[in-house]
Amino acid sequence: MSEHAVSRFGHVELDDMPDDLRERIGAIAEKSGFVPNVFRALARRPAELRAFLDYHDALVEKAPDDRGGLSKAERELVVVATSGANHCTYCVVAHGAILRVRMKDPEIADKVASNPWGAQLSPRERAIVDLALLIATDSAQLTDAELDDARMAGLSEDEIWDVGAITALFAMSNRLAHLTALRPNPEFFLMGRLPR
């Protein structure tokens, strides 16, 4: 595999994607200025990419409702912490960029990805990260005690569910990135580090 390959299974360029995916991914590319490699790699299997995008958007892109909910930055915090625990370079780099932008902190993603247990976080963020890491690394050990700890830190039932569901989705995503040897786009590395 070439060191510049997007994926060890090849990829699909935006213009060659089915119409619905070209429109959907094109909107993302227009906003970010590039097509994230994950979409180029997963487009080899369009039905799976559609399902991935639908579940991702339902969990990560939804707006908090009137009852509250994890902020978009908190959702990215889950992704970066668990992707770091799963050693997923692509997701750490890509979602680390998004986390830096959403938290307006150029260092947070590196700290959370490399040592989430030692990162300086608010009590609420600490509860989110600790729960996500337990689910990511040893979910069979999850008990009511850990859920009670999350509730004591102020997380609602829906927020706890979001932590678990996002962790589960990215466990899958991390493993697909490993399978495909997915290469991060160069654009991600500087996002949220330098003023725009």
Tab-separated table of C-alpha atoms in Angstrom:
chain	number	residue	atom	x	y	z
A	1	MET	CA	0.000	0.000	0.000
A	2	SER	CA	1.320	3.434	-0.925
A	3	GLU	CA	2.020	5.721	2.030
A	4	HIS	CA	-0.293	8.237	0.345
A	5	ALA	CA	-3.215	5.851	-0.177
A	6	VAL	CA	-6.512	6.820	1.446
A	7	SER	CA	-7.294	3.199	2.325
A	8	ARG	CA	-5.819	-0.236	1.726
A	9	PHE	CA	-9.090	-1.077	-0.061
A	10	GLY	CA	-9.042	1.948	-2.344
A	11	HIS	CA	-11.526	4.798	-2.335
A	12	VAL	CA	-14.206	6.561	-4.360
A	13	GLU	CA	-13.893	10.172	-5.437
A	14	LEU	CA	-16.819	12.503	-4.755
A	15	ASP	CA	-17.762	12.757	-8.455
A	16	ASP	CA	-18.028	8.960	-8.684
A	17	MET	CA	-20.343	8.507	-5.676
A	18	PRO	CA	-24.066	7.792	-6.137
A	19	ASP	CA	-26.106	11.002	-6.495
A	20	ASP	CA	-27.494	11.030	-2.944
A	21	LEU	CA	-24.072	10.463	-1.381
A	22	ARG	CA	-22.402	12.968	-3.700
A	23	GLU	CA	-24.927	15.570	-2.542
A	24	ARG	CA	-24.612	14.675	1.143
A	25	ILE	CA	-20.809	14.419	1.199
A	26	GLY	CA	-20.535	17.431	-1.109
A	27	ALA	CA	-22.293	19.582	1.495
A	28	ILE	CA	-19.728	18.452	4.094
A	29	ALA	CA	-16.867	19.145	1.679
A	30	GLU	CA	-18.219	22.592	0.889
A	31	LYS	CA	-18.359	23.477	4.579
A	32	SER	CA	-14.937	22.036	5.473
A	33	GLY	CA	-13.102	22.710	2.222
A	34	PHE	CA	-12.218	19.045	1.601
A	35	VAL	CA	-13.736	15.554	1.457
A	36	PRO	CA	-12.850	13.636	4.641
A	37	ASN	CA	-11.119	10.392	3.699
A	38	VAL	CA	-13.496	8.288	5.792
A	39	PHE	CA	-16.287	9.065	3.318
A	40	ARG	CA	-14.065	8.372	0.308
A	41	ALA	CA	-13.113	4.985	1.778
A	42	LEU	CA	-16.574	3.916	2.974
A	43	ALA	CA	-18.175	4.973	-0.335
A	44	ARG	CA	-16.925	1.667	-1.780
A	45	ARG	CA	-19.993	0.223	-0.033
A	46	PRO	CA	-22.699	2.871	-0.479
A	47	ALA	CA	-25.443	1.197	1.580
A	48	GLU	CA	-23.100	0.920	4.564
A	49	LEU	CA	-21.960	4.529	4.179
A	50	ARG	CA	-25.591	5.695	4.168
A	51	ALA	CA	-26.316	3.719	7.345
A	52	PHE	CA	-23.143	5.004	9.003
A	53	LEU	CA	-23.977	8.612	8.144
A	54	ASP	CA	-27.553	8.276	9.380
A	55	TYR	CA	-26.521	6.816	12.746
A	56	HIS	CA	-23.603	9.231	13.099
A	57	ASP	CA	-25.816	12.233	12.439
A	58	ALA	CA	-28.533	10.972	14.804
A	59	LEU	CA	-25.986	10.735	17.623
A	60	VAL	CA	-23.314	13.327	16.976
A	61	GLU	CA	-24.904	16.091	14.932
A	62	LYS	CA	-28.295	16.367	16.629
A	63	ALA	CA	-29.061	19.535	18.521
A	64	PRO	CA	-29.698	19.191	22.252
A	65	ASP	CA	-33.442	19.252	22.880
A	66	ASP	CA	-35.421	21.196	25.480
A	67	ARG	CA	-34.522	18.632	28.135
A	68	GLY	CA	-30.852	19.334	27.644
A	69	GLY	CA	-28.371	16.897	26.183
A	70	LEU	CA	-24.704	16.579	25.546
A	71	SER	CA	-23.285	19.556	23.743
A	72	LYS	CA	-21.627	18.944	20.387
A	73	ALA	CA	-18.262	19.525	22.083
A	74	GLU	CA	-19.079	16.919	24.753
A	75	ARG	CA	-19.990	14.424	22.026
A	76	GLU	CA	-16.628	15.008	20.365
A	77	LEU	CA	-14.961	14.591	23.758
A	78	VAL	CA	-16.424	11.063	23.888
A	79	VAL	CA	-15.164	10.315	20.365
A	80	VAL	CA	-11.629	11.543	21.009
A	81	ALA	CA	-11.246	9.815	24.392
A	82	THR	CA	-12.538	6.460	23.178
A	83	SER	CA	-10.731	6.632	19.836
A	84	GLY	CA	-7.512	7.291	21.734
A	85	ALA	CA	-8.202	4.274	23.948
A	86	ASN	CA	-8.825	2.234	20.787
A	87	HIS	CA	-5.602	3.547	19.168
A	88	CYS	CA	-7.466	4.896	16.131
A	89	THR	CA	-5.237	7.475	14.499
A	90	TYR	CA	-7.811	8.557	11.915
A	91	CYS	CA	-10.566	9.280	14.446
A	92	VAL	CA	-8.213	10.926	16.940
A	93	VAL	CA	-6.883	13.247	14.235
A	94	ALA	CA	-10.215	13.997	12.534
A	95	HIS	CA	-12.375	14.312	15.638
A	96	GLY	CA	-9.556	15.915	17.585
A	97	ALA	CA	-9.724	18.737	15.031
A	98	ILE	CA	-13.469	19.066	15.547
A	99	LEU	CA	-13.051	18.989	19.348
A	100	ARG	CA	-10.422	21.749	19.217
A	101	VAL	CA	-12.746	23.894	17.122
A	102	ARG	CA	-15.825	23.258	19.266
A	103	MET	CA	-14.036	23.808	22.583
A	104	LYS	CA	-11.887	26.649	21.232
A	105	ASP	CA	-8.882	24.976	22.861
A	106	PRO	CA	-5.877	24.040	20.694
A	107	GLU	CA	-4.525	21.548	23.273
A	108	ILE	CA	-7.580	19.674	24.558
A	109	ALA	CA	-7.709	16.929	21.935
A	110	ASP	CA	-4.047	15.948	22.360
A	111	LYS	CA	-4.426	15.760	26.122
A	112	VAL	CA	-7.643	13.728	26.008
A	113	ALA	CA	-6.433	11.344	23.296
A	114	SER	CA	-3.041	10.655	24.868
A	115	ASN	CA	-3.997	10.545	28.561
A	116	PRO	CA	-7.724	10.995	29.150
A	117	TRP	CA	-7.372	10.043	32.831
A	118	GLY	CA	-4.929	12.903	33.467
A	119	ALA	CA	-6.529	15.591	31.295
A	120	GLN	CA	-7.819	18.655	33.179
A	121	LEU	CA	-11.600	18.495	32.743
A	122	SER	CA	-14.628	19.907	34.509
A	123	PRO	CA	-16.432	17.452	36.834
A	124	ARG	CA	-19.138	16.960	34.180
A	125	GLU	CA	-16.577	16.348	31.410
A	126	ARG	CA	-14.672	13.977	33.707
A	127	ALA	CA	-17.863	11.954	34.308
A	128	ILE	CA	-18.530	11.801	30.552
A	129	VAL	CA	-14.990	10.687	29.720
A	130	ASP	CA	-14.782	8.160	32.560
A	131	LEU	CA	-18.074	6.529	31.563
A	132	ALA	CA	-17.111	6.478	27.889
A	133	LEU	CA	-13.720	4.914	28.643
A	134	LEU	CA	-15.256	2.185	30.781
A	135	ILE	CA	-17.733	1.335	28.032
A	136	ALA	CA	-14.959	1.446	25.404
A	137	THR	CA	-12.410	-0.644	27.275
A	138	ASP	CA	-14.332	-2.974	29.604
A	139	SER	CA	-18.074	-2.637	29.068
A	140	ALA	CA	-18.824	-5.948	30.796
A	141	GLN	CA	-17.697	-4.307	34.054
A	142	LEU	CA	-20.282	-1.504	33.829
A	143	THR	CA	-22.569	-1.511	36.867
A	144	ASP	CA	-25.278	0.688	38.307
A	145	ALA	CA	-22.599	2.303	40.478
A	146	GLU	CA	-20.899	3.889	37.438
A	147	LEU	CA	-24.242	5.060	36.100
A	148	ASP	CA	-25.031	6.556	39.506
A	149	ASP	CA	-21.679	8.385	39.420
A	150	ALA	CA	-22.632	9.869	36.037
A	151	ARG	CA	-26.030	10.913	37.396
A	152	MET	CA	-24.379	12.516	40.438
A	153	ALA	CA	-22.238	14.556	38.031
A	154	GLY	CA	-25.434	15.863	36.456
A	155	LEU	CA	-25.853	13.623	33.418
A	156	SER	CA	-29.432	12.796	32.470
A	157	GLU	CA	-30.586	9.350	31.360
A	158	ASP	CA	-30.541	10.503	27.720
A	159	GLU	CA	-27.038	11.923	28.106
A	160	ILE	CA	-25.815	8.649	29.604
A	161	TRP	CA	-27.396	6.819	26.660
A	162	ASP	CA	-25.653	9.227	24.268
A	163	VAL	CA	-22.279	8.518	25.876
A	164	GLY	CA	-22.819	4.781	25.431
A	165	ALA	CA	-24.216	4.976	21.913
A	166	ILE	CA	-21.471	7.314	20.655
A	167	THR	CA	-18.843	5.086	22.259
A	168	ALA	CA	-20.350	2.038	20.542
A	169	LEU	CA	-20.592	3.709	17.124
A	170	PHE	CA	-16.980	4.808	17.296
A	171	ALA	CA	-15.815	1.382	18.434
A	172	MET	CA	-17.103	0.225	15.047
A	173	SER	CA	-15.663	3.229	13.248
A	174	ASN	CA	-12.270	2.753	14.924
A	175	ARG	CA	-12.142	-0.876	13.829
A	176	LEU	CA	-13.088	-0.020	10.241
A	177	ALA	CA	-10.331	2.599	10.238
A	178	HIS	CA	-7.864	-0.070	11.409
A	179	LEU	CA	-9.106	-2.568	8.799
A	180	THR	CA	-8.789	-0.057	5.985
A	181	ALA	CA	-5.591	1.620	7.261
A	182	LEU	CA	-7.479	4.875	6.818
A	183	ARG	CA	-5.216	7.879	6.400
A	184	PRO	CA	-6.238	11.209	7.968
A	185	ASN	CA	-6.584	14.174	5.625
A	186	PRO	CA	-3.701	16.623	6.080
A	187	GLU	CA	-6.207	19.449	6.620
A	188	PHE	CA	-7.280	17.992	9.970
A	189	PHE	CA	-3.881	18.451	11.601
A	190	LEU	CA	-4.000	22.249	11.780
A	191	MET	CA	-7.733	22.744	12.367
A	192	GLY	CA	-8.432	24.454	15.666
A	193	ARG	CA	-4.743	25.117	16.292
A	194	LEU	CA	-4.291	28.310	14.282
A	195	PRO	CA	-6.592	31.317	13.996
A	196	ARG	CA	-8.775	31.237	10.881
